[in-house]
Short mmCIF file of C-alpha atoms and ligand atoms in Angstrom, two decimals:
data_model
loop_
_atom_site.label_atom_id
_atom_site.label_comp_id
_atom_site.label_asym_id
_atom_site.label_seq_id
_atom_site.Cartn_x
_atom_site.Cartn_y
_atom_site.Cartn_z
CA MET T 1 38.37 70.67 -1.12
CA ALA T 2 39.30 71.25 2.69
CA VAL T 3 40.96 68.61 4.60
CA LEU T 4 40.14 68.70 7.75
CA GLN T 5 42.20 67.15 9.98
CA SER T 6 41.86 65.32 13.45
CA PRO T 7 42.99 67.85 16.28
CA SER T 8 45.20 65.08 18.11
CA GLN T 9 46.55 64.17 13.67
CA GLY T 10 49.10 65.64 11.71
CA ASN T 11 50.87 69.42 11.62
CA LYS T 12 48.94 72.59 10.39
CA ALA T 13 50.95 74.45 9.18
CA ASN T 14 52.40 72.08 6.65
CA ASN T 15 49.22 71.35 5.58
CA PRO T 16 47.47 74.19 3.02
CA GLU T 17 44.31 73.29 2.64
CA VAL T 18 43.19 73.09 6.78
CA GLU T 19 43.65 76.69 6.44
CA SER T 20 40.28 77.37 4.97
CA PRO T 21 37.29 79.10 6.85
CA GLN T 22 34.96 75.13 6.20
CA HIS T 23 37.95 73.94 8.53
CA ASN T 24 38.66 77.10 10.74
CA LYS T 25 34.45 76.98 11.50
CA LEU T 26 33.80 73.09 11.31
CA GLU T 27 37.41 72.99 13.88
CA GLU T 28 35.56 75.93 15.76
CA GLY T 29 32.61 74.11 16.55
CA SER T 30 34.54 70.64 17.59
CA LYS T 31 36.71 73.22 20.17
CA LYS T 32 33.44 74.24 21.22
CA LEU T 33 32.08 70.98 22.36
CA GLY T 34 35.23 69.89 23.88
CA MET T 35 34.78 66.66 21.27
CA HIS T 36 37.37 65.85 18.63
CA ILE T 37 36.05 65.82 14.11
CA GLU T 38 36.31 62.84 13.64
CA ASP T 39 33.60 62.19 17.25
CA ILE T 40 31.43 64.67 15.82
CA PHE T 41 31.60 62.95 12.54
CA THR T 42 30.73 60.18 14.02
CA ASP T 43 28.35 60.61 16.08
CA TYR T 44 26.14 62.53 12.73
CA ILE T 45 26.87 58.96 10.71
CA ASN T 46 26.13 57.57 12.61
CA ARG T 47 22.35 59.15 13.31
CA THR T 48 21.75 59.93 9.63
CA LYS T 49 22.67 56.57 8.47
CA ILE T 50 24.68 57.59 5.22
CA LYS T 51 25.91 55.11 3.94
CA LEU T 52 29.05 54.31 3.38
CA LYS T 53 31.70 52.77 0.11
CA ARG T 54 34.57 51.40 2.03
CA THR T 55 37.66 50.60 0.51
CA LEU T 56 40.17 47.90 2.54
CA SER T 57 44.02 48.55 2.93
CA GLY T 58 45.33 46.19 0.72
CA ALA T 59 42.18 43.87 0.15
CA GLY T 60 41.42 45.18 -3.13
CA HIS T 61 37.29 44.89 -3.26
CA GLU T 62 35.47 47.58 -2.32
CA ASN T 63 32.18 47.40 0.05
CA GLN T 64 29.04 48.74 0.86
CA HIS T 65 28.88 49.46 4.27
CA ALA T 66 26.25 51.43 6.80
CA SER T 67 28.90 53.21 9.44
CA SER T 68 28.36 52.19 12.79
CA GLY T 69 29.09 55.37 14.84
CA LYS T 70 31.76 52.92 17.13
CA ASP T 71 34.38 51.63 13.64
CA LYS T 72 36.41 54.54 12.43
CA PHE T 73 38.74 53.98 9.72
CA THR T 74 41.80 55.95 8.99
CA ASP T 75 43.00 57.80 6.03
CA TYR T 76 39.77 60.07 4.35
CA ILE T 77 36.18 60.39 5.25
CA ASP T 78 34.96 63.21 1.66
CA CYS T 79 31.90 65.03 1.95
CA GLY T 80 31.41 65.99 -1.33
CA LYS T 81 33.39 69.25 -0.73
CA VAL T 82 34.83 67.80 2.85
CA LYS T 83 37.87 65.24 2.89
CA LEU T 84 37.48 64.40 6.71
CA ARG T 85 40.69 62.62 8.48
CA THR T 86 40.12 60.15 10.87
CA THR T 87 42.35 57.94 13.52
CA SER T 88 41.18 54.75 13.06
CA SER T 89 41.81 51.17 14.34
CA VAL T 90 41.64 49.04 11.44
CA GLY T 91 43.10 51.15 8.65
CA GLY T 92 41.40 52.16 5.30
CA SER T 93 39.92 54.26 3.91
CA VAL T 94 36.19 55.69 3.75
CA SER T 95 33.75 58.38 1.44
CA CYS T 96 30.72 58.97 1.44
CA ASP T 97 28.24 57.78 -0.85
CA ALA T 98 27.98 61.56 -3.30
CA LYS T 99 24.29 61.14 -3.70
CA THR T 100 23.33 60.59 -0.65
CA THR T 101 26.45 63.15 1.07
CA PRO T 102 24.94 66.65 2.35
CA ASP T 103 27.36 69.67 1.44
CA LEU T 104 28.87 71.03 3.83
CA PRO T 105 26.51 73.41 5.18
CA VAL T 106 23.89 70.70 6.04
CA LEU T 107 27.46 69.23 7.92
CA GLN T 108 28.39 72.39 9.73
CA ASN T 109 24.97 72.68 10.75
CA THR T 110 24.99 69.07 12.49
CA LEU T 111 27.60 69.98 13.78
CA ILE T 112 26.09 73.07 15.79
CA ALA T 113 22.89 71.92 16.21
CA MET T 114 24.85 68.03 18.60
CA GLU T 115 26.21 71.30 20.62
CA SER T 116 21.99 71.04 22.20
CA ILE T 117 22.41 67.87 22.82
CA ARG T 118 23.03 67.03 26.34
CA GLU T 119 23.22 63.12 26.58
CA ALA T 120 26.41 63.61 23.02
CA SER T 121 28.09 65.92 24.40
CA GLN T 122 28.37 64.37 27.97
CA ARG T 123 29.46 60.96 26.99
CA ILE T 124 32.46 62.80 24.29
CA ALA T 125 33.56 64.27 27.62
CA ARG T 126 33.73 62.18 29.27
CA ILE T 127 35.88 59.89 26.31
CA SER T 128 37.91 63.44 26.65
CA ALA T 129 38.39 64.00 30.03
CA HIS T 130 37.72 60.23 31.68
CA LEU T 131 39.71 58.02 28.95
CA GLN T 132 42.02 60.21 26.23
CA PRO T 133 45.20 62.09 27.24
CA PRO T 134 45.50 65.33 25.20
CA ASN T 135 47.62 65.00 22.21
CA SER T 136 47.97 61.01 22.72
CA GLN T 137 50.79 59.90 20.61
CA THR T 138 50.21 56.78 21.13
CA GLU T 139 47.89 56.78 18.29
CA GLU T 140 51.35 56.47 16.21
CA SER T 141 50.53 52.69 16.85
CA CYS T 142 48.50 50.32 15.17
CA VAL T 143 48.57 48.37 18.87
CA LEU T 144 47.76 50.99 20.19
CA LYS T 145 45.41 52.68 18.82
CA ARG T 146 43.61 49.23 19.14
CA ALA T 147 43.63 50.17 23.02
CA ASP T 148 42.70 53.13 22.42
CA CYS T 149 39.01 52.00 20.64
CA ARG T 150 38.80 49.60 24.07
CA ALA T 151 38.70 53.14 25.91
CA LYS T 152 35.39 53.79 25.10
CA GLY T 153 34.01 50.57 27.09
CA GLY T 154 35.97 51.41 30.18
CA ALA T 155 34.42 50.84 33.71
CA PRO T 156 34.77 52.96 37.23
CA GLY T 157 37.55 53.31 39.26
CA PHE T 158 40.95 54.42 39.56
CA LYS T 159 43.41 55.71 37.09
CA VAL T 160 46.84 54.51 37.39
CA ALA T 161 50.54 54.43 36.26
CA ILE T 162 52.74 52.44 35.78
CA LEU T 163 56.51 53.43 35.02
CA GLY T 164 58.41 50.39 34.10
CA ALA T 165 55.59 48.21 32.78
CA ALA T 166 57.85 46.33 30.82
CA GLY T 167 60.17 44.84 33.39
CA GLY T 168 60.38 42.06 35.55
CA ILE T 169 58.52 43.57 38.35
CA GLY T 170 55.81 46.24 35.76
CA GLN T 171 55.42 43.33 33.31
CA PRO T 172 53.40 40.65 35.88
CA LEU T 173 51.75 43.85 38.61
CA ALA T 174 50.34 44.90 35.24
CA MET T 175 49.01 42.00 35.28
CA LEU T 176 47.31 41.85 38.50
CA MET T 177 46.62 45.49 38.02
CA LYS T 178 44.48 45.20 34.60
CA MET T 179 42.89 42.10 37.92
CA ASN T 180 42.50 44.69 40.31
CA PRO T 181 38.53 45.82 40.12
CA LEU T 182 39.13 49.11 41.86
CA VAL T 183 41.94 50.30 38.93
CA SER T 184 39.27 51.68 35.59
CA VAL T 185 42.16 52.33 33.37
CA LEU T 186 46.21 51.28 32.53
CA HIS T 187 48.40 52.99 31.90
CA LEU T 188 51.76 51.10 31.09
CA TYR T 189 55.19 53.47 30.06
CA ASP T 190 58.22 51.81 30.11
CA VAL T 191 61.11 53.04 27.67
CA VAL T 192 61.00 50.06 25.65
CA ASN T 193 58.38 46.90 24.79
CA THR T 194 54.84 48.93 25.67
CA PRO T 195 53.65 47.56 22.18
CA GLY T 196 54.21 43.73 23.45
CA VAL T 197 53.03 44.37 26.91
CA THR T 198 49.83 46.56 26.48
CA ALA T 199 48.74 44.38 23.23
CA ASP T 200 48.92 41.27 25.64
CA ILE T 201 47.21 42.62 28.69
CA GLY T 202 44.89 44.24 26.67
CA HIS T 203 43.03 41.20 25.89
CA MET T 204 42.77 40.05 29.56
CA ASP T 205 38.69 39.98 29.54
CA THR T 206 37.94 42.01 32.77
CA GLY T 207 36.69 45.91 33.05
CA ALA T 208 40.54 48.01 33.35
CA VAL T 209 41.48 49.72 30.28
CA VAL T 210 44.93 49.60 28.93
CA ARG T 211 46.98 51.75 27.37
CA GLY T 212 50.45 52.16 26.60
CA PHE T 213 52.89 54.18 26.32
CA LEU T 214 56.31 54.53 24.49
CA GLY T 215 59.65 57.03 25.49
CA GLN T 216 59.73 59.52 26.43
CA PRO T 217 58.00 61.87 24.79
CA GLN T 218 54.78 59.62 25.98
CA LEU T 219 55.63 60.13 29.13
CA GLU T 220 53.89 63.21 30.18
CA ASN T 221 50.55 61.40 27.85
CA ALA T 222 51.04 58.24 30.24
CA LEU T 223 51.30 60.50 33.90
CA THR T 224 48.24 63.02 32.88
CA GLY T 225 44.78 61.89 35.00
CA MET T 226 46.60 59.67 36.88
CA ASP T 227 44.83 58.98 40.33
CA LEU T 228 47.65 56.14 41.53
CA VAL T 229 51.40 56.26 39.75
CA ILE T 230 53.53 53.55 40.76
CA ILE T 231 56.93 53.21 39.59
CA PRO T 232 58.94 50.16 39.39
CA ALA T 233 61.10 52.29 36.77
CA GLY T 234 65.29 50.98 37.32
CA VAL T 235 68.07 48.21 37.01
CA PRO T 236 68.17 45.25 39.75
CA ARG T 237 70.61 43.60 41.39
CA LYS T 238 73.20 40.97 40.69
CA PRO T 239 74.92 38.89 43.47
CA GLY T 240 77.80 40.48 45.14
CA MET T 241 76.30 44.47 44.63
CA THR T 242 74.15 46.21 47.52
CA ARG T 243 71.02 48.83 46.53
CA ASP T 244 72.87 51.08 47.06
CA ASP T 245 75.48 49.93 43.68
CA LEU T 246 72.37 51.41 41.78
CA PHE T 247 72.10 54.02 43.03
CA ASN T 248 74.18 55.93 40.12
CA ILE T 249 71.46 54.51 37.70
CA ASN T 250 68.22 54.59 39.47
CA ALA T 251 68.13 57.84 41.09
CA GLY T 252 67.97 59.86 37.69
CA ILE T 253 65.89 57.77 36.20
CA VAL T 254 63.98 58.95 39.39
CA ARG T 255 64.07 62.35 38.73
CA THR T 256 62.94 61.72 35.16
CA LEU T 257 59.92 60.44 35.94
CA CYS T 258 58.62 61.93 38.67
CA GLU T 259 59.25 65.43 36.70
CA GLY T 260 56.46 63.98 34.82
CA ILE T 261 54.43 62.97 37.18
CA ALA T 262 55.04 66.97 39.67
CA LYS T 263 53.63 68.83 35.97
CA CYS T 264 51.56 65.91 34.47
CA CYS T 265 49.64 64.56 37.66
CA PRO T 266 50.31 66.70 41.14
CA ASN T 267 47.49 65.16 43.70
CA ALA T 268 48.87 61.00 42.18
CA ILE T 269 49.67 58.97 44.37
CA VAL T 270 53.09 57.76 44.59
CA ASN T 271 53.99 54.01 45.11
CA LEU T 272 57.79 53.99 44.47
CA ILE T 273 59.48 50.44 44.05
CA SER T 274 62.81 51.67 42.80
CA ASN T 275 65.78 51.36 44.63
CA PRO T 276 67.67 52.30 46.78
CA VAL T 277 64.13 52.99 48.43
CA ASN T 278 66.03 54.99 51.13
CA SER T 279 67.03 57.23 48.93
CA THR T 280 65.08 56.85 45.45
CA VAL T 281 62.00 58.83 47.85
CA PRO T 282 64.29 61.73 49.30
CA ILE T 283 65.11 61.56 45.81
CA ALA T 284 60.69 62.05 44.64
CA ALA T 285 60.04 65.07 47.91
CA GLU T 286 62.79 67.16 46.32
CA VAL T 287 61.74 67.03 42.74
CA PHE T 288 58.30 67.59 44.36
CA LYS T 289 59.65 70.77 46.44
CA LYS T 290 61.61 72.30 43.16
CA ALA T 291 58.22 72.04 41.41
CA GLY T 292 56.24 73.77 44.38
CA THR T 293 53.60 70.47 44.07
CA TYR T 294 55.14 68.27 47.26
CA ASP T 295 52.83 66.86 50.10
CA PRO T 296 54.61 64.32 52.09
CA LYS T 297 51.41 61.90 52.42
CA ARG T 298 51.33 61.28 48.88
CA LEU T 299 54.53 59.93 47.96
CA LEU T 300 55.63 56.28 49.51
CA GLY T 301 58.00 53.60 49.35
CA VAL T 302 57.43 50.46 49.21
CA THR T 303 58.14 48.73 51.81
CA MET T 304 55.82 45.91 51.25
CA LEU T 305 58.02 43.39 49.79
CA ASP T 306 59.88 42.44 53.69
CA VAL T 307 56.44 42.57 55.61
CA VAL T 308 55.00 40.39 52.89
CA ARG T 309 58.62 38.20 53.63
CA ALA T 310 58.57 38.69 57.23
CA ASN T 311 54.40 36.79 56.96
CA THR T 312 56.03 33.67 54.79
CA PHE T 313 58.14 33.38 57.58
CA VAL T 314 57.14 33.71 60.60
CA ALA T 315 54.25 31.86 59.65
CA GLU T 316 56.52 28.95 59.03
CA VAL T 317 57.90 28.89 62.57
CA LEU T 318 54.44 29.81 64.61
CA GLY T 319 52.96 26.61 62.10
CA LEU T 320 50.25 29.36 61.04
CA HIS T 321 48.69 30.47 57.39
CA PRO T 322 50.55 33.54 56.55
CA LYS T 323 46.78 35.67 55.61
CA GLU T 324 46.53 34.92 59.58
CA VAL T 325 50.05 36.44 61.13
CA ASP T 326 51.18 40.03 60.85
CA VAL T 327 53.94 41.00 61.40
CA PRO T 328 55.41 45.61 60.81
CA VAL T 329 58.35 45.70 59.24
CA VAL T 330 59.67 49.48 60.04
CA GLY T 331 62.75 50.95 59.35
CA GLY T 332 63.73 51.39 55.71
CA HIS T 333 64.33 49.06 52.87
CA ALA T 334 67.61 47.71 52.82
CA GLY T 335 69.74 45.48 54.83
CA VAL T 336 69.83 46.46 58.21
CA THR T 337 67.01 49.24 58.14
CA ILE T 338 65.11 46.50 57.41
CA LEU T 339 63.75 45.89 60.78
CA PRO T 340 60.76 42.87 61.95
CA LEU T 341 58.86 43.87 64.91
CA LEU T 342 59.05 40.46 66.57
CA SER T 343 57.74 41.19 68.95
CA GLN T 344 54.29 43.05 67.86
CA VAL T 345 53.08 40.25 65.99
CA LYS T 346 49.93 39.29 65.62
CA PRO T 347 48.34 37.57 66.99
CA PRO T 348 50.44 37.21 69.88
CA SER T 349 53.92 35.38 70.06
CA SER T 350 56.85 34.68 71.33
CA PHE T 351 59.96 33.81 70.34
CA THR T 352 63.26 32.53 71.14
CA PRO T 353 66.39 34.65 70.41
CA GLU T 354 68.42 32.22 68.09
CA GLU T 355 64.38 32.08 66.56
CA THR T 356 63.72 36.09 66.25
CA GLU T 357 67.91 37.03 65.04
CA ASN T 358 67.00 33.47 62.94
CA LEU T 359 63.97 35.40 61.78
CA THR T 360 64.99 39.05 60.96
CA LYS T 361 68.41 38.33 59.34
CA ARG T 362 66.31 36.17 56.84
CA ILE T 363 64.04 38.79 56.63
CA GLN T 364 67.09 41.56 56.45
CA ASP T 365 68.33 39.47 53.25
CA GLY T 366 65.56 38.47 52.15
CA GLY T 367 66.13 40.52 48.52
CA THR T 368 70.01 39.19 48.24
CA GLU T 369 68.58 35.66 49.00
CA VAL T 370 66.94 36.21 45.41
CA VAL T 371 69.40 37.55 44.21
CA GLN T 372 71.50 34.89 44.07
CA ALA T 373 69.08 32.23 43.05
CA LYS T 374 68.91 34.02 40.31
CA ALA T 375 72.33 34.24 39.94
CA GLY T 376 72.06 36.97 37.38
CA ALA T 377 69.25 37.37 35.64
CA GLY T 378 68.37 40.43 38.64
CA SER T 379 65.91 40.22 41.62
CA ALA T 380 62.69 39.18 42.98
CA THR T 381 60.33 40.45 40.82
CA LEU T 382 57.12 37.90 41.64
CA SER T 383 56.89 38.25 44.71
CA MET T 384 57.71 42.16 44.34
CA ALA T 385 55.09 42.62 42.00
CA TYR T 386 52.69 40.95 44.00
CA ALA T 387 53.66 42.31 46.89
CA ALA T 388 53.39 45.96 45.01
CA VAL T 389 49.64 45.27 44.23
CA LYS T 390 48.39 44.26 47.57
CA PHE T 391 49.54 47.54 48.27
CA ALA T 392 48.44 49.48 45.19
CA ASP T 393 45.44 47.84 46.17
CA ALA T 394 44.72 49.16 49.79
CA CYS T 395 45.92 52.46 48.79
CA LEU T 396 43.04 52.52 45.74
CA ARG T 397 40.73 51.50 48.89
CA GLY T 398 41.97 54.21 50.59
CA LEU T 399 40.80 57.23 48.09
CA ARG T 400 38.15 55.94 47.47
CA GLY T 401 37.75 56.30 51.63
CA ASP T 402 37.75 52.87 53.42
CA ALA T 403 38.84 53.42 56.80
CA GLY T 404 41.08 50.94 58.61
CA VAL T 405 43.07 50.33 55.80
CA VAL T 406 46.95 50.04 57.30
CA GLU T 407 49.95 49.30 55.72
CA CYS T 408 53.58 50.25 56.51
CA ALA T 409 55.69 52.32 53.93
CA PHE T 410 58.74 54.54 53.17
CA VAL T 411 57.35 58.09 54.24
CA ALA T 412 58.44 61.54 55.41
CA SER T 413 57.80 60.91 59.04
CA GLU T 414 57.97 62.30 62.93
CA VAL T 415 58.54 59.22 64.19
CA THR T 416 62.35 59.57 65.18
CA GLU T 417 64.86 62.23 64.24
CA LEU T 418 65.16 60.89 60.39
CA PRO T 419 63.18 62.71 57.89
CA PHE T 420 61.75 59.16 56.37
CA PHE T 421 61.59 56.45 58.24
CA ALA T 422 58.91 53.27 57.62
CA THR T 423 56.09 52.41 59.84
CA LYS T 424 52.40 51.36 60.26
CA VAL T 425 50.10 54.30 58.24
CA ARG T 426 47.30 54.91 58.00
CA LEU T 427 45.67 55.25 53.81
CA GLY T 428 42.89 57.26 53.42
CA ARG T 429 41.39 59.72 50.54
CA ARG T 430 45.06 61.87 50.60
CA GLY T 431 47.24 58.56 50.81
CA ALA T 432 49.66 57.87 54.18
CA GLU T 433 47.54 60.55 56.38
CA GLU T 434 48.65 59.11 59.83
CA VAL T 435 51.55 57.73 60.78
CA TYR T 436 51.74 55.75 63.66
CA GLN T 437 54.18 55.60 66.48
CA LEU T 438 56.88 52.52 66.67
CA GLY T 439 54.84 50.93 69.86
CA PRO T 440 57.20 49.93 72.75
CA LEU T 441 60.49 48.10 71.30
CA ASN T 442 62.60 45.04 72.90
CA GLU T 443 66.24 45.65 73.63
CA TYR T 444 67.03 43.50 70.12
CA GLU T 445 64.25 46.37 68.73
CA ARG T 446 66.06 49.15 70.39
CA VAL T 447 69.45 48.15 69.13
CA GLY T 448 68.35 46.88 66.08
CA LEU T 449 66.94 50.20 65.45
CA GLU T 450 69.80 52.05 66.16
CA ARG T 451 71.90 50.55 63.82
CA ALA T 452 69.31 51.30 61.29
CA LYS T 453 69.04 55.24 61.42
CA LYS T 454 72.68 55.57 61.35
CA GLU T 455 72.54 53.69 57.59
CA LEU T 456 69.33 55.49 57.37
CA ALA T 457 70.31 58.51 57.89
CA GLU T 458 73.51 58.43 55.21
CA SER T 459 71.02 57.51 52.27
CA ILE T 460 68.49 59.79 52.35
CA GLN T 461 70.89 62.56 52.38
CA LYS T 462 72.72 60.58 49.34
CA GLY T 463 69.05 61.30 47.49
CA VAL T 464 68.05 64.74 48.43
CA SER T 465 72.31 65.91 47.87
CA PHE T 466 71.51 64.29 44.49
CA ILE T 467 68.74 67.06 43.61
CA ARG T 468 69.83 70.23 45.29
CA LYS T 469 73.84 69.80 44.82
P1 NAD S 501 64.01 45.31 35.45
O1 NAD S 501 65.19 45.90 34.78
O2 NAD S 501 63.17 43.95 34.77
O3 NAD S 501 62.74 46.39 34.95
C1 NAD S 501 63.74 47.79 34.82
C2 NAD S 501 62.35 47.89 33.89
O4 NAD S 501 62.17 49.53 33.82
C3 NAD S 501 62.38 48.09 32.44
O5 NAD S 501 61.63 47.69 31.30
C4 NAD S 501 63.36 48.85 31.60
O6 NAD S 501 63.13 49.10 30.47
C5 NAD S 501 62.55 49.92 32.17
N1 NAD S 501 63.01 51.60 32.75
C6 NAD S 501 64.65 51.89 31.94
N2 NAD S 501 64.72 53.22 32.76
C7 NAD S 501 64.00 53.56 32.21
C8 NAD S 501 62.56 54.81 32.76
N3 NAD S 501 63.73 55.97 32.58
N4 NAD S 501 61.51 55.26 32.46
C9 NAD S 501 60.81 53.94 32.58
N5 NAD S 501 60.89 52.62 32.84
C10 NAD S 501 62.30 52.69 32.34
O7 NAD S 501 63.71 44.80 36.36
P2 NAD S 501 62.55 44.24 37.79
O8 NAD S 501 63.16 43.81 37.98
O9 NAD S 501 61.37 44.79 37.18
O10 NAD S 501 63.71 45.75 39.04
C11 NAD S 501 62.88 46.83 38.73
C12 NAD S 501 63.69 48.15 40.06
O11 NAD S 501 62.79 47.58 41.40
C13 NAD S 501 64.86 48.33 40.15
O12 NAD S 501 65.60 49.23 40.64
C14 NAD S 501 64.84 46.77 41.25
O13 NAD S 501 66.14 46.88 42.32
C15 NAD S 501 63.58 47.55 42.24
N6 NAD S 501 63.12 46.71 43.30
C16 NAD S 501 62.48 46.96 44.08
C17 NAD S 501 61.85 46.16 44.85
C18 NAD S 501 61.19 47.20 46.41
O14 NAD S 501 60.58 46.26 47.44
N7 NAD S 501 60.96 48.29 46.86
C19 NAD S 501 61.49 44.82 45.25
C20 NAD S 501 62.32 43.92 43.61
C21 NAD S 501 63.13 45.61 43.07
C1 LMR S 502 64.55 42.85 47.20
O1 LMR S 502 64.02 43.01 48.82
O2 LMR S 502 63.53 41.86 46.86
C2 LMR S 502 64.62 44.29 46.20
O3 LMR S 502 65.04 45.13 47.06
C3 LMR S 502 65.11 43.73 45.24
C4 LMR S 502 66.93 43.43 45.79
O4 LMR S 502 67.72 44.09 45.11
O5 LMR S 502 67.03 42.88 46.60
#
């Protein structure tokens, strides 16, 4: 009896039976159609209404079932001369009723005839290309298989991956991205705990399909086909540390993840959150240059939290709702490199020198304020997830072609003599399509700019050297 394994399963070399002519013929048929063998078989069963005998594993009893077509079971479908192994989300084994089972030639003819069924081809091609990454490793986990099944009902939109999805930022970020109507597929990757986070978030009744990926061997599957990759992977600060103290650990993490992006989704927009942003963005750029995939427009360091904080603190002083306030924050994302341009606040406002000094300091030290308040339990996670989603949503609206999407980000820039700098950028289909100039600065801001550039230059160089060394 020939055993047919789905392309996503098993090592054929270990199973001499799969080399039988029947197997080859059927698998050829499935390859021609660009389908998984189990999809073809399930479709066939669905249309012919063959009665199946299903044995529930562990339940100790047998039931007669007609296949629903959507209902795929583990183990084997035995159809007389052919045993077909399928993927499954529910467990148990399935065998065709011997009396109603067609013989192999009938099945083969049916499979090949399906090539002309345009609608079926389109459906499977869409599922394969859009929702099922090739060679998915996730099927090994029951939790992740369930997510796979849900993928069949996916909504139109963008495919987004979060790397570091099980972390303090990653989890609320994943939750908020699952609520974003622009997201059709949400891939959650981390080196720990993604099955739990995926199962949890996957139960939210919003449109995005959630799939989980665990550990380095699944990184490529997590990234394949993504439009936007958000990276909050890496260690956070503890009290007394600077962001630069995180360099030694986070630089390597960012390098590995960006190598995966260069290989699997070189055209994706990348939102880099991992600290120190002033160095990790240059690291990412060098990795992409090395791989020959660098597009400066598509790499954006996330400085949105500085803007969110600035809007909040300035609104407090002005007695306005934060939504009414827009504060440009330029430079970078660490201490004095964070430079709020209070002279350009909208609505136009004036501040006393004392207010300017206090507001600037509070915005620059906002991260440290949270690190100290959390007293060793990490840094900003919830406000960061909020800011990351605000920024990611702007990137997706830009990708969709919306006009006038403008946010601050740390990007490749010619605004100053430095190769990277945060300013307002216009987000479009290709990422940061326009990098805006600084605009008129007052004396206080000009002094701040010089200090910021000095520190930024060193952090940028440190990142570049990490890859070029
Ligand atoms: P966290 O420790 O809670 O979470 C980090 C996650 O990254 C963990 O789940 C961890 O398993 C995962 N991770 C570690 N190595 C990985 C790898 N190689 N691949 C994939 N995932 C990996 O930390 P957090 O509070 O979520 O912060 C994450 C990073 O974001 C820190 O570097 C922090 O400094 C930075 N951050 C940046 C901003 C910003 O404004 N840009 C704001 C806040 C925090
Ligand atoms: C922040 O600004 O909150 C982050 O960069 C985290 C940190 O270490 O301050």
